[in-house]
mmCIF file of C-alpha atoms in Angstrom:
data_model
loop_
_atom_site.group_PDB
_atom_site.id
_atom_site.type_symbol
_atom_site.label_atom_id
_atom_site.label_comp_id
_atom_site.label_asym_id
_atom_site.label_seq_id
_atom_site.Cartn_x
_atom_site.Cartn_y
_atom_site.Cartn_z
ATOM 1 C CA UNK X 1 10.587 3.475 15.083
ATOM 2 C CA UNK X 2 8.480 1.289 17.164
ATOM 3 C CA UNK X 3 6.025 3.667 17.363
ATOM 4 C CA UNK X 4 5.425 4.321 14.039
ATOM 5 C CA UNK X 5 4.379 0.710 13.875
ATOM 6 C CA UNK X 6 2.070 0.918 16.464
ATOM 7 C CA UNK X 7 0.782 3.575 15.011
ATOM 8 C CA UNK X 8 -0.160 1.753 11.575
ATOM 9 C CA UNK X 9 -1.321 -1.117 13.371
ATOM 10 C CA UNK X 10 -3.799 0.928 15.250
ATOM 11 C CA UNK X 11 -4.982 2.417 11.977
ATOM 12 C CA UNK X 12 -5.462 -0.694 10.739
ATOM 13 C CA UNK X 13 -7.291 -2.387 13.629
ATOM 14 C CA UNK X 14 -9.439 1.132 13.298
ATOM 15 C CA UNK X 15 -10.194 -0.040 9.480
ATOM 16 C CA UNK X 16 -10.905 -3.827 10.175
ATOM 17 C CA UNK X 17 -13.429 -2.817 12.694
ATOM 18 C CA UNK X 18 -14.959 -1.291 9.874
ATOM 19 C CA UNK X 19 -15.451 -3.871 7.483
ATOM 20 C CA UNK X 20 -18.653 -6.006 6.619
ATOM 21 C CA UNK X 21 -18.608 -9.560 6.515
ATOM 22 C CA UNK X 22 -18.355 -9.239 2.538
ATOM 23 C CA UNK X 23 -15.603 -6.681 2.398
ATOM 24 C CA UNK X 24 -13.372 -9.693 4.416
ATOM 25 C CA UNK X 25 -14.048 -11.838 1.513
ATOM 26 C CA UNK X 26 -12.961 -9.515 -1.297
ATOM 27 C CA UNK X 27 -9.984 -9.432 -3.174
ATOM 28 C CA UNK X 28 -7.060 -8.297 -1.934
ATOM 29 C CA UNK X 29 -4.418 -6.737 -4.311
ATOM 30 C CA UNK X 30 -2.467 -9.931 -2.898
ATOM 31 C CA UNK X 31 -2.889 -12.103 -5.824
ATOM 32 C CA UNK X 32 -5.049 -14.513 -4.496
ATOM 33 C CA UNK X 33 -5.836 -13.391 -1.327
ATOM 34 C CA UNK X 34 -8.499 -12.323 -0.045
ATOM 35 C CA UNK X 35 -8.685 -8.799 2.781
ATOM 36 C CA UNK X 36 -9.292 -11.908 5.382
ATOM 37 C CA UNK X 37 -5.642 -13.827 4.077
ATOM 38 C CA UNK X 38 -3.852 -10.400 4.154
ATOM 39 C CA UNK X 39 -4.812 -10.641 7.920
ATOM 40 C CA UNK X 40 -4.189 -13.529 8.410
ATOM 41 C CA UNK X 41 -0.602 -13.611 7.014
ATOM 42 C CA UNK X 42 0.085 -10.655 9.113
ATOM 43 C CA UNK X 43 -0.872 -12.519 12.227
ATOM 44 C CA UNK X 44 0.607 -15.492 11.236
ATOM 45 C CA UNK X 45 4.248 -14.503 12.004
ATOM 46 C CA UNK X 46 3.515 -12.926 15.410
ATOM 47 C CA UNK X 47 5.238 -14.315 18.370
ATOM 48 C CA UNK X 48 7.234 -17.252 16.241
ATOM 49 C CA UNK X 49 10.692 -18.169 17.731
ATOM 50 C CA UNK X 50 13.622 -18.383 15.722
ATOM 51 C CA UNK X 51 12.825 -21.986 15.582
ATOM 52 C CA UNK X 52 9.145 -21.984 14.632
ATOM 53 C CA UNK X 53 10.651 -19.731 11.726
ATOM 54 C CA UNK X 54 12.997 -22.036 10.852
ATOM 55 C CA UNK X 55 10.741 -25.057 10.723
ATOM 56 C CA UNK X 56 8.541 -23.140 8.926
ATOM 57 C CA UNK X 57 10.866 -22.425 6.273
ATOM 58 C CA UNK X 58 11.865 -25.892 5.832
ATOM 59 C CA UNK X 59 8.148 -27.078 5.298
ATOM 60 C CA UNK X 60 8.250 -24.586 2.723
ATOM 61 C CA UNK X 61 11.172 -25.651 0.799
ATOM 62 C CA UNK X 62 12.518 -22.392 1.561
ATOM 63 C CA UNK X 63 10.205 -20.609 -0.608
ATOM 64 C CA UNK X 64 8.578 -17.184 0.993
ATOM 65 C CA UNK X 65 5.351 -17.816 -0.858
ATOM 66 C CA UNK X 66 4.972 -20.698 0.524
ATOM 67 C CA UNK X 67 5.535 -19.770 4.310
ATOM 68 C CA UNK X 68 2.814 -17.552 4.049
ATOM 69 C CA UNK X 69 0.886 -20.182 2.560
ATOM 70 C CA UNK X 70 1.453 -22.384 5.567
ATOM 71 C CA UNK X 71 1.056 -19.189 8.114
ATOM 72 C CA UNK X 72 -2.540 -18.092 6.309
ATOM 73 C CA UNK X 73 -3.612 -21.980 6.264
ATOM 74 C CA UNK X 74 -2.871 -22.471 10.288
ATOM 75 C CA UNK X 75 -4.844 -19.377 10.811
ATOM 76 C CA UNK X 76 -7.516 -20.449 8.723
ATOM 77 C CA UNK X 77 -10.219 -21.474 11.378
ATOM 78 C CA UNK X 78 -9.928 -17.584 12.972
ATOM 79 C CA UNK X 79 -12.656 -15.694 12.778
ATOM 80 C CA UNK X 80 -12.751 -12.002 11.655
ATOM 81 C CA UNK X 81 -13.054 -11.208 15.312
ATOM 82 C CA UNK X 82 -10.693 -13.179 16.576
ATOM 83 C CA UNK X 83 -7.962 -11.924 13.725
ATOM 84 C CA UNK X 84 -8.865 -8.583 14.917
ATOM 85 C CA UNK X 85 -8.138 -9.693 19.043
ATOM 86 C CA UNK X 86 -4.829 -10.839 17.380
ATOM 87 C CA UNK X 87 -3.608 -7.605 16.097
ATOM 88 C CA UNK X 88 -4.370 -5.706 18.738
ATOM 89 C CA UNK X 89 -2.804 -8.410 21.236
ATOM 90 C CA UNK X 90 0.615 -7.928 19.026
ATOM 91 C CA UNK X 91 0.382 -3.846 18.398
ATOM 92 C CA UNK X 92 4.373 -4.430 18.813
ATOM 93 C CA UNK X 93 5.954 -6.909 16.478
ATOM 94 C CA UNK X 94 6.194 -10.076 18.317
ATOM 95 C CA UNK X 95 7.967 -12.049 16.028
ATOM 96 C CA UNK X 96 11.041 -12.044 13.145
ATOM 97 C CA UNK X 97 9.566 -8.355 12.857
ATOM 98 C CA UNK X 98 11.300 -7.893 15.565
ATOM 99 C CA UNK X 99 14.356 -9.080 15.581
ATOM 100 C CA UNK X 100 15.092 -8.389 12.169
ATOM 101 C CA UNK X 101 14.200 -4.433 12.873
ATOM 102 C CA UNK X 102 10.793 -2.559 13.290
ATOM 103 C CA UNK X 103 11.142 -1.026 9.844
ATOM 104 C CA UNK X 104 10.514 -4.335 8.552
ATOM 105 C CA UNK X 105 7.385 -4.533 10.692
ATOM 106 C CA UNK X 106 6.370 -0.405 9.567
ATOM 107 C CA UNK X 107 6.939 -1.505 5.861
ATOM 108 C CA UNK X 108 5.574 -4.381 5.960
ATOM 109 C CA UNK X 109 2.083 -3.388 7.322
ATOM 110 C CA UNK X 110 1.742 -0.078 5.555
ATOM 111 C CA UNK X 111 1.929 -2.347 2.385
ATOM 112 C CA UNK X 112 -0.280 -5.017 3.284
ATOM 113 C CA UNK X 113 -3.085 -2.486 5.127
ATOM 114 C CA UNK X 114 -3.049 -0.573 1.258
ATOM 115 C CA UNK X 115 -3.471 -4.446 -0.459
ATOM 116 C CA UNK X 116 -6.554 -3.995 1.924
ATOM 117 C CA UNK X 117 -7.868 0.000 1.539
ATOM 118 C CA UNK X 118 -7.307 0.270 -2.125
ATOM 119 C CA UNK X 119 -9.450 -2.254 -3.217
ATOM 120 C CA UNK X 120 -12.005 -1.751 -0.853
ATOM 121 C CA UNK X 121 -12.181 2.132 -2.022
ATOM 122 C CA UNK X 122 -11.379 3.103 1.363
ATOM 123 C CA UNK X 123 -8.179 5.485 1.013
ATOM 124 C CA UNK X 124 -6.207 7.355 4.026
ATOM 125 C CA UNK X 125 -3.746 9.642 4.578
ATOM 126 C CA UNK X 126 -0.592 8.184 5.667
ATOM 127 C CA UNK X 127 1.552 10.378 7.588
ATOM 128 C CA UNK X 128 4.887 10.965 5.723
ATOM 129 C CA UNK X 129 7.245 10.034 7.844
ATOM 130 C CA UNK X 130 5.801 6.626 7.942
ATOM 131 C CA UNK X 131 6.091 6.711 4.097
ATOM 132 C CA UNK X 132 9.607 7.999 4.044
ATOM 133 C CA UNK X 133 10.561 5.244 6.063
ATOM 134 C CA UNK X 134 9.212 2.240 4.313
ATOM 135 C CA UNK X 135 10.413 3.490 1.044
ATOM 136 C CA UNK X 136 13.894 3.610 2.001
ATOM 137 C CA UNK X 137 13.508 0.431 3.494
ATOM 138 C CA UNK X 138 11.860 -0.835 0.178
ATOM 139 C CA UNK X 139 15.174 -0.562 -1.312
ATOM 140 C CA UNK X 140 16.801 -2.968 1.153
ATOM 141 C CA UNK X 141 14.477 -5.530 1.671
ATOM 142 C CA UNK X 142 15.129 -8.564 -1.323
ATOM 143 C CA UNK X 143 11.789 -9.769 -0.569
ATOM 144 C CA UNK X 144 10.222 -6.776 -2.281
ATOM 145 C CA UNK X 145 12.651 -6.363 -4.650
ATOM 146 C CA UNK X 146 12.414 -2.591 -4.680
ATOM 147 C CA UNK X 147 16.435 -1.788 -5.523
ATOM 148 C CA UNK X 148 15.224 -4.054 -9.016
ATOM 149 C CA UNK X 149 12.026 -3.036 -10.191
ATOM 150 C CA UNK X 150 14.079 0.857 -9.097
ATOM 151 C CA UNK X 151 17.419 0.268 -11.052
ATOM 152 C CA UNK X 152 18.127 2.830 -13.259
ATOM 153 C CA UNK X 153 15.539 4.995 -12.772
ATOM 154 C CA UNK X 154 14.387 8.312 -10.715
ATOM 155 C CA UNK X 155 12.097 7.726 -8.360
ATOM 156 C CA UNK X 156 10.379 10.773 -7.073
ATOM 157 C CA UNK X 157 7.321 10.580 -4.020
ATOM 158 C CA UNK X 158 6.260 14.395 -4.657
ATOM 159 C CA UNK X 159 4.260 14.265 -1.422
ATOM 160 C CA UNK X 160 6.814 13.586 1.250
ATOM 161 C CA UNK X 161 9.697 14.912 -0.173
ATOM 162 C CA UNK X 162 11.683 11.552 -0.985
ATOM 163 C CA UNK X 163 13.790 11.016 -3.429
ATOM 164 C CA UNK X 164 15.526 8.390 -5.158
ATOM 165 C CA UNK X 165 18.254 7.151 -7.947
ATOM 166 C CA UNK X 166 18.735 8.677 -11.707
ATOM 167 C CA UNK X 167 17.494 7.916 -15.047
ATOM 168 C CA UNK X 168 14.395 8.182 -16.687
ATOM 169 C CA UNK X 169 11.551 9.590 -13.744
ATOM 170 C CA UNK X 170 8.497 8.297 -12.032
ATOM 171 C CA UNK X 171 6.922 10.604 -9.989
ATOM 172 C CA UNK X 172 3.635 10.239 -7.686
ATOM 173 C CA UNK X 173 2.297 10.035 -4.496
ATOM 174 C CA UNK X 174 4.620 8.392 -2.073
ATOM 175 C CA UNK X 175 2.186 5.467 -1.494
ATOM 176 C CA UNK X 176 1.810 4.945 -4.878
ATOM 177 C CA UNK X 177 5.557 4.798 -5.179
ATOM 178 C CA UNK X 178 6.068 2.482 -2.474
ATOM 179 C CA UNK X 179 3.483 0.055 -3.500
ATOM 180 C CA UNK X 180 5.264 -0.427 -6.898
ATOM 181 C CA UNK X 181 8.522 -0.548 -5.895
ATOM 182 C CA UNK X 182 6.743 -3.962 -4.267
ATOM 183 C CA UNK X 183 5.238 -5.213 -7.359
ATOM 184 C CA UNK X 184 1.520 -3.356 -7.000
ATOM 185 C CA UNK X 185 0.627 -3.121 -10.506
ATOM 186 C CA UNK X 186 -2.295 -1.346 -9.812
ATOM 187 C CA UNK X 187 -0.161 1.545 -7.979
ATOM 188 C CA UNK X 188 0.901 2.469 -11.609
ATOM 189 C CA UNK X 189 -2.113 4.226 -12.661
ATOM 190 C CA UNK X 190 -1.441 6.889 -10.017
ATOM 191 C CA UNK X 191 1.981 7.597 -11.073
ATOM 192 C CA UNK X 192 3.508 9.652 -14.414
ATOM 193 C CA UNK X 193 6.474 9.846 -16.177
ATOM 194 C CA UNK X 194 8.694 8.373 -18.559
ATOM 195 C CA UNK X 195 10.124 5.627 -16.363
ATOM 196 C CA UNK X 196 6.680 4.344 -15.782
ATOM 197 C CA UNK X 197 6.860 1.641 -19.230
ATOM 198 C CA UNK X 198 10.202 0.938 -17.439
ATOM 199 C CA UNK X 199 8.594 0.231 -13.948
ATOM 200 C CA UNK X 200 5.357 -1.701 -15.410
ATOM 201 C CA UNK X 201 7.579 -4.067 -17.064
ATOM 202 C CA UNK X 202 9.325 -5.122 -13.863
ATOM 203 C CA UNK X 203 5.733 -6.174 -12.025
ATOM 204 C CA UNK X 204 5.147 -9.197 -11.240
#
């Protein structure tokens, strides 16, 4: 698995390099962050111990929003440049990533490097394997909350040949299924079926 994060986090270090000063500033499809917080917030939990987590959760009051709040404001004086030396210094999760298994790490960034490319009308083609992978994870992961906003419903990613649950369907591209199984509203437009209504409600 390992290498299939690598992988992604090559791609992605291939994008950044990419980007203008002004595309860092855009929007991200993070609600209010911008392409450079998404970066950041990746960064940020690189190479934290199980006790930098820890006191990072308690400054937080537990609260994931607000860890990444804290991570994105201590990497705040970064430049895009030095973001970009980050990444490629931590190609291999470094951090809870890590330990907690490298699918989190896969998942994670395929998410977070579409919250970037969509966007910034820069698409790719992710291979599906990587895609099969973080949409079964989806399912496990309570952050994302993909076994809710999935209840009851089929979910079908036409693409890679995944498939998932019963009841009324949503089918698409496996990206675009991934992304709203983690609450990416704007995913929804690329998707069809009569479980969409179903899946819209359930965004965030």
């Amino acid at each position: 698995m390992t290498p299939l994060v690598v992988a992604d986090r090559l791609d992605l270090l291939d994008l950044l390099r990419e980007l203008t000063p002004a595309e860092w500033e855009s929007p991200s499809l993070c609600a209010g962050w911008t392409v450079r917080d998404v970066v950041a917030h990746l960064l940020s939990y690189e190479g934290l111990s199980p006790a930098q987590l820890a006191s990072r959760a308690v400054r937080a009051g537990l609260l994931p929003d607000r860890m990444n709040a804290i991570g994105i404001r201590e990497l705040a004086g970064l430049t895009p440049d030095e973001l970009v030396q980050g990444l490629a210094s931590h190609l291999e999760p470094s951090g809870p990533a890590r330990r907690f298994g490298s699918r989190l790490g896969l998942t994670d960034g395929l998410i977070h490097q579409q919250d970037i490319r969509r966007p910034l009308n820069r698409p790719r083609q992710i291979p599906p394997e990587r895609v099969r992978q973080s949409l079964s994870f989806a399912l496990t992961s309570p952050l994302l909350r993909g076994a809710w906003r999935a209840r009851g419903l089929s979910l079908v990613a036409e693409d890679v040949g995944w498939t998932h649950g019963s009841g009324p369907e949503v089918r698409g591209p496996g990206e675009a299924v991934l992304l709203a199984m983690a609450g990416r509203a704007a995913a929804l437009a690329d998707l069809s079926g009569p479980g969409v209504p179903v899946l819209s409600r359930r965004m965030p």
